[in-house]
mmCIF file of C-alpha atoms in Angstrom:
data_model
loop_
_atom_site.group_PDB
_atom_site.id
_atom_site.type_symbol
_atom_site.label_atom_id
_atom_site.label_comp_id
_atom_site.label_asym_id
_atom_site.label_seq_id
_atom_site.Cartn_x
_atom_site.Cartn_y
_atom_site.Cartn_z
ATOM 1 C CA MET A 1 -0.036 0.017 0.031
ATOM 2 C CA THR A 2 1.510 3.222 -1.055
ATOM 3 C CA HIS A 3 -0.841 5.757 0.629
ATOM 4 C CA MET A 4 -2.787 5.930 3.791
ATOM 5 C CA ASP A 5 -6.533 5.850 3.700
ATOM 6 C CA PHE A 6 -8.071 8.472 5.916
ATOM 7 C CA ALA A 7 -11.581 8.039 4.504
ATOM 8 C CA HIS A 8 -12.420 5.001 6.626
ATOM 9 C CA PRO A 9 -15.779 5.758 8.602
ATOM 10 C CA TYR A 10 -14.357 4.804 11.962
ATOM 11 C CA PHE A 11 -10.893 6.629 11.600
ATOM 12 C CA GLY A 12 -12.182 9.639 13.495
ATOM 13 C CA ALA A 13 -13.367 7.470 16.432
ATOM 14 C CA PHE A 14 -10.094 5.582 16.480
ATOM 15 C CA VAL A 15 -7.986 8.831 16.612
ATOM 16 C CA MET A 16 -10.321 10.061 19.416
ATOM 17 C CA PHE A 17 -9.755 6.852 21.261
ATOM 18 C CA VAL A 18 -5.916 7.172 20.956
ATOM 19 C CA VAL A 19 -5.975 10.755 21.993
ATOM 20 C CA THR A 20 -8.244 10.151 25.018
ATOM 21 C CA PHE A 21 -6.038 7.186 26.000
ATOM 22 C CA THR A 22 -2.888 9.244 25.801
ATOM 23 C CA ALA A 23 -4.455 12.125 27.693
ATOM 24 C CA PHE A 24 -5.735 9.813 30.400
ATOM 25 C CA GLY A 25 -2.256 8.346 30.783
ATOM 26 C CA ALA A 26 -0.541 11.593 30.806
ATOM 27 C CA THR A 27 -2.930 13.017 33.321
ATOM 28 C CA VAL A 28 -2.471 9.956 35.828
ATOM 29 C CA TRP A 29 1.367 10.250 35.410
ATOM 30 C CA LEU A 30 1.320 13.971 35.978
ATOM 31 C CA SER A 31 -0.875 13.743 39.041
ATOM 32 C CA ARG A 32 1.195 11.123 40.564
ATOM 33 C CA TYR A 33 4.366 13.078 39.917
ATOM 34 C CA VAL A 34 2.942 16.233 41.316
ATOM 35 C CA SER A 35 1.509 14.509 44.337
ATOM 36 C CA ARG A 36 4.838 12.924 45.236
ATOM 37 C CA LYS A 37 6.699 16.189 44.840
ATOM 38 C CA ILE A 38 4.190 18.133 47.108
ATOM 39 C CA ALA A 39 3.486 15.482 49.692
ATOM 40 C CA ARG A 40 5.049 15.888 53.119
ATOM 41 C CA LEU A 41 7.148 12.886 54.160
ATOM 42 C CA ASP A 42 8.098 14.042 57.657
ATOM 43 C CA THR A 43 4.560 13.274 59.088
ATOM 44 C CA GLU A 44 5.408 9.620 59.970
ATOM 45 C CA LYS A 45 6.779 10.551 63.464
ATOM 46 C CA LEU A 46 3.547 12.493 64.153
ATOM 47 C CA LYS A 47 1.324 9.472 63.378
ATOM 48 C CA THR A 48 3.061 7.385 65.868
ATOM 49 C CA THR A 49 3.149 9.765 68.755
ATOM 50 C CA LEU A 50 0.778 9.467 71.792
ATOM 51 C CA TYR A 51 -2.260 11.724 71.902
ATOM 52 C CA GLU A 52 -2.858 12.679 75.435
ATOM 53 C CA CYS A 53 -3.038 9.247 76.907
ATOM 54 C CA GLY A 54 -3.150 5.650 75.883
ATOM 55 C CA PRO A 55 -0.818 2.751 75.074
ATOM 56 C CA GLU A 56 2.128 3.413 72.930
ATOM 57 C CA VAL A 57 1.369 2.997 69.232
ATOM 58 C CA THR A 58 3.111 0.014 67.473
ATOM 59 C CA LYS A 59 3.053 -0.438 63.837
ATOM 60 C CA GLN A 60 1.388 -3.685 62.702
ATOM 61 C CA PRO A 61 1.338 -4.818 59.154
ATOM 62 C CA ASN A 62 -2.141 -4.480 57.633
ATOM 63 C CA THR A 63 -2.674 -7.987 56.201
ATOM 64 C CA ILE A 64 -5.816 -9.194 54.827
ATOM 65 C CA SER A 65 -6.504 -12.807 54.479
ATOM 66 C CA THR A 66 -6.518 -14.348 51.052
ATOM 67 C CA GLN A 67 -9.693 -16.131 52.104
ATOM 68 C CA PHE A 68 -11.754 -12.947 51.425
ATOM 69 C CA TYR A 69 -10.425 -12.797 47.985
ATOM 70 C CA LEU A 70 -11.063 -16.355 47.142
ATOM 71 C CA VAL A 71 -14.653 -16.384 48.550
ATOM 72 C CA ALA A 72 -15.329 -13.107 46.546
ATOM 73 C CA LEU A 73 -13.905 -14.760 43.337
ATOM 74 C CA LEU A 74 -15.876 -17.885 43.808
ATOM 75 C CA PHE A 75 -19.109 -15.809 44.477
ATOM 76 C CA ILE A 76 -18.472 -13.787 41.281
ATOM 77 C CA LEU A 77 -17.759 -16.995 39.195
ATOM 78 C CA PHE A 78 -20.992 -18.800 40.395
ATOM 79 C CA ASP A 79 -23.084 -15.616 40.134
ATOM 80 C CA VAL A 80 -22.179 -15.013 36.636
ATOM 81 C CA GLU A 81 -22.748 -18.677 35.744
ATOM 82 C CA ILE A 82 -26.254 -18.475 37.340
ATOM 83 C CA ILE A 83 -26.884 -15.302 35.262
ATOM 84 C CA PHE A 84 -26.563 -17.516 32.044
ATOM 85 C CA MET A 85 -29.581 -19.429 33.202
ATOM 86 C CA PHE A 86 -32.051 -16.410 32.906
ATOM 87 C CA PRO A 87 -32.062 -16.282 29.068
ATOM 88 C CA TRP A 88 -32.496 -20.092 29.015
ATOM 89 C CA ALA A 89 -35.582 -19.699 31.279
ATOM 90 C CA VAL A 90 -37.037 -16.991 29.063
ATOM 91 C CA ASN A 91 -36.644 -19.129 25.923
ATOM 92 C CA PHE A 92 -37.400 -22.511 27.465
ATOM 93 C CA LYS A 93 -40.281 -23.419 25.109
ATOM 94 C CA LEU A 94 -38.374 -22.242 22.019
ATOM 95 C CA LEU A 95 -35.295 -24.356 22.783
ATOM 96 C CA GLY A 96 -37.158 -27.566 23.482
ATOM 97 C CA TRP A 97 -35.325 -30.777 24.543
ATOM 98 C CA PHE A 98 -32.021 -29.587 23.081
ATOM 99 C CA GLY A 99 -32.068 -26.623 25.406
ATOM 100 C CA PHE A 100 -33.130 -28.793 28.401
ATOM 101 C CA VAL A 101 -30.310 -31.213 27.899
ATOM 102 C CA GLU A 102 -27.778 -28.409 27.338
ATOM 103 C CA MET A 103 -28.894 -26.758 30.569
ATOM 104 C CA LEU A 104 -28.680 -30.080 32.529
ATOM 105 C CA LEU A 105 -25.085 -30.364 31.148
ATOM 106 C CA PHE A 106 -24.352 -26.791 32.222
ATOM 107 C CA ILE A 107 -25.751 -27.477 35.631
ATOM 108 C CA THR A 108 -23.821 -30.622 36.050
ATOM 109 C CA LEU A 109 -20.558 -28.835 35.136
ATOM 110 C CA LEU A 110 -21.426 -26.060 37.625
ATOM 111 C CA SER A 111 -22.088 -28.689 40.300
ATOM 112 C CA ILE A 112 -18.811 -30.427 39.561
ATOM 113 C CA GLY A 113 -16.877 -27.169 40.011
ATOM 114 C CA PHE A 114 -18.845 -26.260 43.214
ATOM 115 C CA LEU A 115 -17.962 -29.771 44.794
ATOM 116 C CA TYR A 116 -14.381 -29.426 43.653
ATOM 117 C CA ALA A 117 -14.130 -26.099 45.491
ATOM 118 C CA TRP A 118 -15.889 -27.515 48.454
ATOM 119 C CA LYS A 119 -13.484 -30.520 48.600
ATOM 120 C CA LYS A 120 -10.395 -28.410 48.377
ATOM 121 C CA GLY A 121 -11.587 -26.350 51.311
ATOM 122 C CA ALA A 122 -12.176 -23.145 49.469
ATOM 123 C CA LEU A 123 -15.560 -22.547 51.166
ATOM 124 C CA GLU A 124 -14.176 -23.156 54.688
ATOM 125 C CA TRP A 125 -13.998 -20.055 56.845
ATOM 126 C CA HIS A 126 -10.965 -20.148 59.097
ATOM 127 C CA SER A 127 -11.244 -18.398 62.399
ATOM 128 C CA ILE A 128 -8.673 -15.778 63.290
ATOM 129 C CA LYS A 129 -7.043 -16.482 66.587
#
């Protein structure tokens, strides 16, 4: 091809997408750069000092158990799979036996995944002691 074709109907939308993407990236980078230059870094001592009375402040790592993330991920996974059942229920008569068998296969695979997660202990909630 010896020349560029600027007459494509979506060329303007593509250019706007690229410009928006570049402007967003530049704005995020600039705001991060400016905030790091302006931020006060000497406030750490103030945060750990005593306020009037009370026990001495000790820094503890803020750790969140991965169990929260695993349960949330499983919830989203099974919730999205359940959403696929709604169109099937709406068109149940139209799909006939083929749709029924297909949904039984889908529910079977969903149940196998649920039982696998249950056997692996992904649904067990460990107490924090």
